[in-house]
Structure formats: structure tokens, C-alpha cells
Amino acid sequence: MNNSTEPAIEKADVSRIKGISGLWLIPLITIAVGAWMVYDHWANQGPLITITFSSAEGLAVEKTKIKTRNVEVGKVVDISLNEDLDGVKVTARMSHEVRDMLADDSSFWLVQPTIGFSGVSGLSTIFSGQYIEFLPGKNDNIAEHFEGLDAPPLTPPGTPGLHVTLHTHGDFSFKEGDVILYKGFNVGQIEKVDINLDKRMIYYDAFIRAPYHELITTNTRFWKMSGISAEVTADGITLQAGTIQSLLQGGIAFSVPENERLGKRITEHAEYHIYPSQSAINEKHYDHSLRYVLLVNSNERGLSPGAPIYYRGIHVGKVLRSGDIEAGQHLLEQSMKIPVVLEVYPGSFGLEDSIQGKLEAEKHINQQLTEGLSATIKVSNFILGQQLIEINLPSSSTKQSKQHKINYHNNLVIIPVTLDGISHISAQLSELIEKINNLPLESVGKHAVQLLAQSTQTLHSIEKIAADMHDRELIASLNGTLHHAQELMSGFTAESSTNQELKRALATVADAFAELKPLLTQLKNKPDALIFSSDAQNEPEPTRKAN
């Protein structure tokens, strides 16, 4: 009999669980956290934009950063060629903080070391590497595609100030970045240069910073500033000096003409003409002009381009050029006259500066030419040799005479040239010298000797008659008179000293006038010859062209 006792084994109560186990919460939470992290990363990584550049020089994927105010706001993630193969397309990931700053007028450019007249910039990129600078726009339109700049914008968008357009008929003289000066202060710069092929004019878009833009008025004048400039005019030599920056770089200055009140302030985009110098701003600028020509006999070197033209004392034009020789003529012809082309402005006569005013001025001038209108070349500065042209009104005598014919040279109307007072004096002196040289002094001397001989014979006859009359007193008186007459006549014989001195004196006068003639001619052609010597070897001499 077994006395040990075994514990009774109870059966497990097995039942089916209804629903989902709580263990599944762990992977679900993990998935949710991962999804949230992915969404958060996607939502905070910022927009993806594309920027086009002309070259990928200095750019690198995942290395080149995008900054604004030296704060990183993006990074280059891809670089590829564009469809036209004329540039590159840069894909960049921007920070979400600048999402609302990506307006369609935003600017992007590559910052790199630069040395120029305005200074040295971008030195920090030597150590940190080149980067793309981002300048937020001001518009409300958000964009994803942008065109990169080759250089930083000269004037950031929204900068207070005034934009003006400057133009000139002259050669290209300024470039982007050149300064705008006011009394030596840098108040602006040129932003863009363009050329109008139809008008053959160069246009400069300039920006004047605030508060200097308030200086721009309706009568403001702009002129070319080149540091140091010397100008020779009919009034003398004018010397102008600017700042060191304008001396090295050049620029444009502006002001109001002397003795003029300030005009109305300009608040909108306006257009101005660029004058060649500061002295030129006191003269009005005209867009329409008439051209005429003078035909001069001598060398008028004082009529350089720009020499003034006056009509009734008013400045109405300038000399444009000289030497427009017609086909079939050449300087070797002694009778050929030198053409001098003139430019006259109808607006300076008080007419409209327009096509209508040009036609009206041409009609009146042609009418006066038929009545005897002429031009006179005068010396305005004897020291510098500068000359001017004065147009003379027809006199009453010429109006009453027959009408003059209008002639042309190279399709330009010819204005007849008359001599001025100095030219008249020179011409009269030349004629006087020529007459003195042509005097028959030797023939006059021979006739005088013959006359003295005949007088001597007459006196001898009288003496013989007196002897026959046995009148001693009469004979003595006649003998004394004859003796004195013989002494007097002997002084005028061909071999006498008196006759020789007289001939030498007349020859000296003739030589003096002969030496004076070239001097007067030289003073007429080059009035400054008494002060500035000229080397004849430097004068151009026409030569025949070799076959």
C-alpha cells in the first residue's frame, strides 16, 4: 500500500482572446514617428529652385552654398547643361525660412574675389570658398526659376533714388559702374549701356541715390568729366580738374547752368543730353541743324572744329570740319580754295528746334544769300591764333543791285567770304609794296640829270646875252646866280652824294616793305606766330602719289 500523496494537476482554462493585442502598439508608434520625421524633414527642407548661369566655374554640387547677408539659406544639389547648351542650370535646395522671399525679381550671383576701380571685394571667398549671393525681391509673385547675374547688381531693388537716361551723339565713353558726380561727390553710377542703331546714339541708364536725387531738375545739365581737361576756345585756355577717382576712372558730372534758377524737381524717369565739357552746358543743345560751306583762299588754321559762328552778335553755330575736296580737284592747284563746313542751328535764331523750324531757317538764309549775305573770318585771339566766323547781313547797296546766284560745293550751299579790316590793311600794304617795287627810280634819275644839264645850258646862254649888253651889274648878279645854281645842280648829278643817298633811301624803303610783306601774310594766316615759333619742316607738303 502506497502511503505517498501526489499533488493534483489542475487543467488550464484556455479561452480565445477577442480583439488586437497591445503589443502591436509598439511598431505602430514606430511607424508613426518615422512618418512624422519624414514629413517634418520634407516640410522644413525648403523649396527646390533652378538658377541659370553662363558658366559653372566656381560651382560644386553639395559644396557651393547660397547666402544672404552672410547667412546660409541654401545649397547647390545639382549642376547640368541647359537645353541650348549655352549655359548651365543649377538646382539648389533653399531653406524654408526664405520661401516667401523667392519673388520673381530676386537676384542671384556668384561671389568671387574682384579688384577694380571701386575697390577690392570678395576676399573672404579665398578661405571660405566661392558662394552664391541671394538678394530677396520685393514683388509678391513667388517663382522657382531664376536667371543668375554675371556681376552684382549696381543698385539693389528698392534702393531710394531716381533713375535717369543720358544720351550722347559722341563715341562710347562710359561703362557700367562709372560714377555720377555732383561738385566732386559720388552721388550715383551708370547701371546699363545701350546703343540705338536707328538714331546712332548711345544711351546710359543712370541711378542717382537719395537724397541727391532731389538735385535733379528740369534745367539740370550733365557733362563728361575726365579728371583734368584743357579746352582752347576763342576766349583763351580753360583748365578743369576733378577728383582722383574721376581722373582714373572718368565719370559724369551734373549741375545747373550759371545764372539760372533751379527748375522743377524731377520725380519720374527723365532723359538728358551729355555735354562734352562743363563750359558747354551754358550753351543750349539743339537736335536740328543746317550745313553750309565757305571757300577760303589762304590757310585758315585758326578755324579749327568748334570755332564759333556769330550772326548779328549771337552765337548761332560752329565750324564742323574743313578739307572736303571735290572729286577732280587737288591741293596742288594754286587756284583751289579750301572748303570749311559750317553747322548752323535754327533754334538759335529763335525758331523751333524741329523739322519745320529747319525748313523756315533755310528759306530765310537762302533769300538773304540772293541779296548779298556773306561771311567774314575774324581773329578772336591773337595770342592763340583762334578765329571765328561772322555772318554779315546784306547791305542796302547789295539789296538794290542784281540778285546773287546761290552756288553749291559737294551739295552744300556756299556762303561768300569777304575780307575783314586786318585783311584789307594787309592787302593794301601788299599793293603799296608792289607799287614801290615797280617804281622806275633809275629812269627818274636819268631824266633829272638831263634836266639839270639843260638848265645849265640855259644859264650859260643868259650869261652870254648879258655880256653883250655890257651891263656889269647884271652880269655880276647873273654870274653869282649861275654859280649858286651850278653848286646846287652839282648836288643832284648822277655821281653826287645827294643823289646816291636819295637812291639808297628809296632802296631801303623798298627793302623794308618787301621784308614786311611776308610778315603781314604770316600774321594773317597765323596770328600767334609772334609768340609761338613754327617749324616749317613740320608743315605737311602734298606729294604726288607713286605709281
mmCIF file of C-alpha atoms in Angstrom, residues 242-421:
data_model
loop_
_atom_site.group_PDB
_atom_site.id
_atom_site.type_symbol
_atom_site.label_atom_id
_atom_site.label_comp_id
_atom_site.label_asym_id
_atom_site.label_seq_id
_atom_site.Cartn_x
_atom_site.Cartn_y
_atom_site.Cartn_z
ATOM 1 C CA GLY A 242 38.158 116.640 -60.981
ATOM 2 C CA THR A 243 38.692 114.063 -58.263
ATOM 3 C CA ILE A 244 41.337 111.328 -58.270
ATOM 4 C CA GLN A 245 38.619 108.744 -58.948
ATOM 5 C CA SER A 246 37.362 110.661 -61.986
ATOM 6 C CA LEU A 247 40.972 111.044 -63.139
ATOM 7 C CA LEU A 248 41.492 107.271 -63.078
ATOM 8 C CA GLN A 249 38.016 106.091 -63.995
ATOM 9 C CA GLY A 250 36.216 109.016 -65.602
ATOM 10 C CA GLY A 251 32.600 109.856 -64.957
ATOM 11 C CA ILE A 252 29.703 112.225 -65.495
ATOM 12 C CA ALA A 253 29.042 115.394 -63.532
ATOM 13 C CA PHE A 254 25.888 117.490 -63.367
ATOM 14 C CA SER A 255 24.827 120.941 -62.272
ATOM 15 C CA VAL A 256 22.634 123.840 -63.308
ATOM 16 C CA PRO A 257 23.999 126.404 -65.825
ATOM 17 C CA GLU A 258 25.375 129.618 -64.380
ATOM 18 C CA ASN A 259 22.964 132.459 -63.643
ATOM 19 C CA GLU A 260 19.929 130.171 -63.993
ATOM 20 C CA ARG A 261 17.346 129.486 -61.350
ATOM 21 C CA LEU A 262 16.579 125.934 -60.316
ATOM 22 C CA GLY A 263 13.872 124.320 -62.386
ATOM 23 C CA LYS A 264 11.146 121.995 -61.212
ATOM 24 C CA ARG A 265 12.204 118.803 -59.458
ATOM 25 C CA ILE A 266 12.120 115.590 -61.470
ATOM 26 C CA THR A 267 10.125 112.800 -59.829
ATOM 27 C CA GLU A 268 9.872 110.386 -62.773
ATOM 28 C CA HIS A 269 12.253 108.822 -65.256
ATOM 29 C CA ALA A 270 13.647 111.649 -67.452
ATOM 30 C CA GLU A 271 16.122 111.903 -70.343
ATOM 31 C CA TYR A 272 19.125 114.271 -70.575
ATOM 32 C CA HIS A 273 21.902 115.053 -73.057
ATOM 33 C CA ILE A 274 25.595 114.642 -72.105
ATOM 34 C CA TYR A 275 27.628 117.747 -72.974
ATOM 35 C CA PRO A 276 31.317 117.401 -73.902
ATOM 36 C CA SER A 277 32.554 119.783 -71.173
ATOM 37 C CA GLN A 278 31.378 121.918 -68.292
ATOM 38 C CA SER A 279 31.686 125.129 -70.296
ATOM 39 C CA ALA A 280 29.378 123.682 -72.950
ATOM 40 C CA ILE A 281 26.431 123.357 -70.542
ATOM 41 C CA ASN A 282 25.894 127.107 -70.719
ATOM 42 C CA GLU A 283 25.045 126.680 -74.389
ATOM 43 C CA LYS A 284 21.729 125.298 -75.489
ATOM 44 C CA HIS A 285 21.649 121.928 -77.171
ATOM 45 C CA TYR A 286 19.833 121.634 -80.495
ATOM 46 C CA ASP A 287 18.845 118.465 -82.324
ATOM 47 C CA HIS A 288 18.389 120.022 -85.787
ATOM 48 C CA SER A 289 20.987 121.901 -87.807
ATOM 49 C CA LEU A 290 21.780 123.279 -91.284
ATOM 50 C CA ARG A 291 25.129 122.907 -93.012
ATOM 51 C CA TYR A 292 26.868 125.413 -95.294
ATOM 52 C CA VAL A 293 30.377 125.772 -96.665
ATOM 53 C CA LEU A 294 32.932 128.578 -97.024
ATOM 54 C CA LEU A 295 35.636 128.592 -99.702
ATOM 55 C CA VAL A 296 38.742 130.399 -98.413
ATOM 56 C CA ASN A 297 41.889 131.266 -100.371
ATOM 57 C CA SER A 298 44.526 131.044 -97.630
ATOM 58 C CA ASN A 299 45.392 128.596 -94.891
ATOM 59 C CA GLU A 300 42.832 129.230 -92.151
ATOM 60 C CA ARG A 301 44.317 127.041 -89.427
ATOM 61 C CA GLY A 302 42.600 129.086 -86.722
ATOM 62 C CA LEU A 303 39.233 127.772 -87.927
ATOM 63 C CA SER A 304 39.505 124.517 -86.017
ATOM 64 C CA PRO A 305 36.427 122.329 -85.437
ATOM 65 C CA GLY A 306 34.241 124.027 -82.873
ATOM 66 C CA ALA A 307 35.180 127.598 -83.821
ATOM 67 C CA PRO A 308 32.102 129.773 -83.165
ATOM 68 C CA ILE A 309 29.838 131.344 -85.770
ATOM 69 C CA TYR A 310 28.035 134.600 -84.989
ATOM 70 C CA TYR A 311 25.049 136.235 -86.668
ATOM 71 C CA ARG A 312 24.258 139.776 -85.553
ATOM 72 C CA GLY A 313 26.363 139.127 -82.457
ATOM 73 C CA ILE A 314 24.513 135.935 -81.452
ATOM 74 C CA HIS A 315 26.242 132.539 -81.364
ATOM 75 C CA VAL A 316 24.348 130.504 -83.951
ATOM 76 C CA GLY A 317 26.671 127.618 -84.871
ATOM 77 C CA LYS A 318 30.184 126.253 -85.136
ATOM 78 C CA VAL A 319 32.791 125.063 -87.614
ATOM 79 C CA LEU A 320 32.287 121.375 -88.274
ATOM 80 C CA ARG A 321 35.330 120.449 -90.366
ATOM 81 C CA SER A 322 37.477 121.555 -93.285
ATOM 82 C CA GLY A 323 39.038 119.933 -96.324
ATOM 83 C CA ASP A 324 36.009 118.477 -98.150
ATOM 84 C CA ILE A 325 37.689 118.486 -101.562
ATOM 85 C CA GLU A 326 35.517 117.800 -104.592
ATOM 86 C CA ALA A 327 36.332 114.993 -106.963
ATOM 87 C CA GLY A 328 38.766 116.074 -109.670
ATOM 88 C CA GLN A 329 40.451 118.745 -107.513
ATOM 89 C CA HIS A 330 43.656 118.614 -105.505
ATOM 90 C CA LEU A 331 45.723 120.923 -103.339
ATOM 91 C CA LEU A 332 48.438 121.251 -105.992
ATOM 92 C CA GLU A 333 46.150 123.576 -107.937
ATOM 93 C CA GLN A 334 47.092 127.118 -106.943
ATOM 94 C CA SER A 335 43.587 128.405 -107.689
ATOM 95 C CA MET A 336 41.836 125.842 -105.478
ATOM 96 C CA LYS A 337 40.039 127.210 -102.418
ATOM 97 C CA ILE A 338 39.904 125.369 -99.093
ATOM 98 C CA PRO A 339 36.331 124.356 -98.085
ATOM 99 C CA VAL A 340 35.233 124.927 -94.477
ATOM 100 C CA VAL A 341 31.950 123.235 -93.475
ATOM 101 C CA LEU A 342 29.697 125.152 -91.057
ATOM 102 C CA GLU A 343 26.871 123.902 -88.844
ATOM 103 C CA VAL A 344 24.105 126.395 -88.034
ATOM 104 C CA TYR A 345 21.261 125.721 -85.569
ATOM 105 C CA PRO A 346 17.785 127.032 -86.496
ATOM 106 C CA GLY A 347 16.823 127.025 -82.818
ATOM 107 C CA SER A 348 19.486 129.672 -82.112
ATOM 108 C CA PHE A 349 17.593 132.080 -84.413
ATOM 109 C CA GLY A 350 14.539 131.859 -82.175
ATOM 110 C CA LEU A 351 12.822 129.279 -84.373
ATOM 111 C CA GLU A 352 11.529 125.898 -83.261
ATOM 112 C CA ASP A 353 14.123 123.147 -82.901
ATOM 113 C CA SER A 354 12.209 120.944 -85.322
ATOM 114 C CA ILE A 355 11.986 119.990 -88.978
ATOM 115 C CA GLN A 356 9.589 122.880 -89.563
ATOM 116 C CA GLY A 357 11.985 125.356 -87.950
ATOM 117 C CA LYS A 358 14.840 123.942 -90.026
ATOM 118 C CA LEU A 359 12.929 124.492 -93.281
ATOM 119 C CA GLU A 360 11.950 128.011 -92.273
ATOM 120 C CA ALA A 361 15.551 128.961 -91.382
ATOM 121 C CA GLU A 362 16.835 127.507 -94.669
ATOM 122 C CA LYS A 363 14.285 129.577 -96.607
ATOM 123 C CA HIS A 364 15.289 132.866 -94.929
ATOM 124 C CA ILE A 365 19.045 132.242 -95.250
ATOM 125 C CA ASN A 366 18.760 131.371 -98.952
ATOM 126 C CA GLN A 367 16.743 134.542 -99.515
ATOM 127 C CA GLN A 368 19.421 136.648 -97.809
ATOM 128 C CA LEU A 369 22.122 134.898 -99.858
ATOM 129 C CA THR A 370 20.447 136.125 -103.040
ATOM 130 C CA GLU A 371 20.516 139.658 -101.556
ATOM 131 C CA GLY A 372 24.241 139.533 -100.727
ATOM 132 C CA LEU A 373 24.635 137.673 -97.426
ATOM 133 C CA SER A 374 28.329 136.969 -96.749
ATOM 134 C CA ALA A 375 30.700 135.714 -94.052
ATOM 135 C CA THR A 376 33.838 137.272 -92.582
ATOM 136 C CA ILE A 377 36.708 135.410 -90.932
ATOM 137 C CA LYS A 378 37.997 137.348 -87.929
ATOM 138 C CA VAL A 379 40.739 136.795 -85.383
ATOM 139 C CA SER A 380 39.292 136.347 -81.895
ATOM 140 C CA ASN A 381 42.567 135.666 -80.048
ATOM 141 C CA PHE A 382 45.857 136.943 -81.492
ATOM 142 C CA ILE A 383 47.983 135.027 -78.970
ATOM 143 C CA LEU A 384 46.395 131.608 -79.523
ATOM 144 C CA GLY A 385 45.591 132.198 -83.172
ATOM 145 C CA GLN A 386 41.913 131.377 -82.706
ATOM 146 C CA GLN A 387 39.479 132.646 -85.317
ATOM 147 C CA LEU A 388 35.725 132.968 -85.647
ATOM 148 C CA ILE A 389 33.204 133.472 -88.415
ATOM 149 C CA GLU A 390 30.741 136.329 -88.507
ATOM 150 C CA ILE A 391 27.810 136.194 -90.922
ATOM 151 C CA ASN A 392 27.092 139.657 -92.334
ATOM 152 C CA LEU A 393 23.645 140.912 -93.237
ATOM 153 C CA PRO A 394 23.156 142.143 -96.813
ATOM 154 C CA SER A 395 23.823 145.880 -97.108
ATOM 155 C CA SER A 396 21.353 148.304 -98.671
ATOM 156 C CA SER A 397 23.575 148.683 -101.741
ATOM 157 C CA THR A 398 23.738 144.938 -102.369
ATOM 158 C CA LYS A 399 19.973 144.608 -101.939
ATOM 159 C CA GLN A 400 19.384 147.215 -104.634
ATOM 160 C CA SER A 401 21.800 145.546 -107.033
ATOM 161 C CA LYS A 402 21.039 142.450 -109.012
ATOM 162 C CA GLN A 403 20.327 139.203 -107.174
ATOM 163 C CA HIS A 404 23.237 136.920 -106.393
ATOM 164 C CA LYS A 405 23.300 133.324 -107.547
ATOM 165 C CA ILE A 406 23.382 130.503 -104.984
ATOM 166 C CA ASN A 407 26.300 128.151 -105.660
ATOM 167 C CA TYR A 408 26.987 124.690 -104.274
ATOM 168 C CA HIS A 409 30.049 122.681 -103.211
ATOM 169 C CA ASN A 410 29.590 118.975 -102.504
ATOM 170 C CA ASN A 411 25.803 119.570 -102.351
ATOM 171 C CA LEU A 412 26.259 122.284 -99.687
ATOM 172 C CA VAL A 413 25.264 125.928 -100.221
ATOM 173 C CA ILE A 414 28.291 128.236 -100.440
ATOM 174 C CA ILE A 415 28.350 131.394 -98.299
ATOM 175 C CA PRO A 416 30.601 134.020 -99.954
ATOM 176 C CA VAL A 417 33.627 135.177 -97.923
ATOM 177 C CA THR A 418 34.583 138.859 -97.550
ATOM 178 C CA LEU A 419 37.788 140.288 -96.057
ATOM 179 C CA ASP A 420 37.796 141.852 -92.611
ATOM 180 C CA GLY A 421 39.632 145.054 -91.609
#
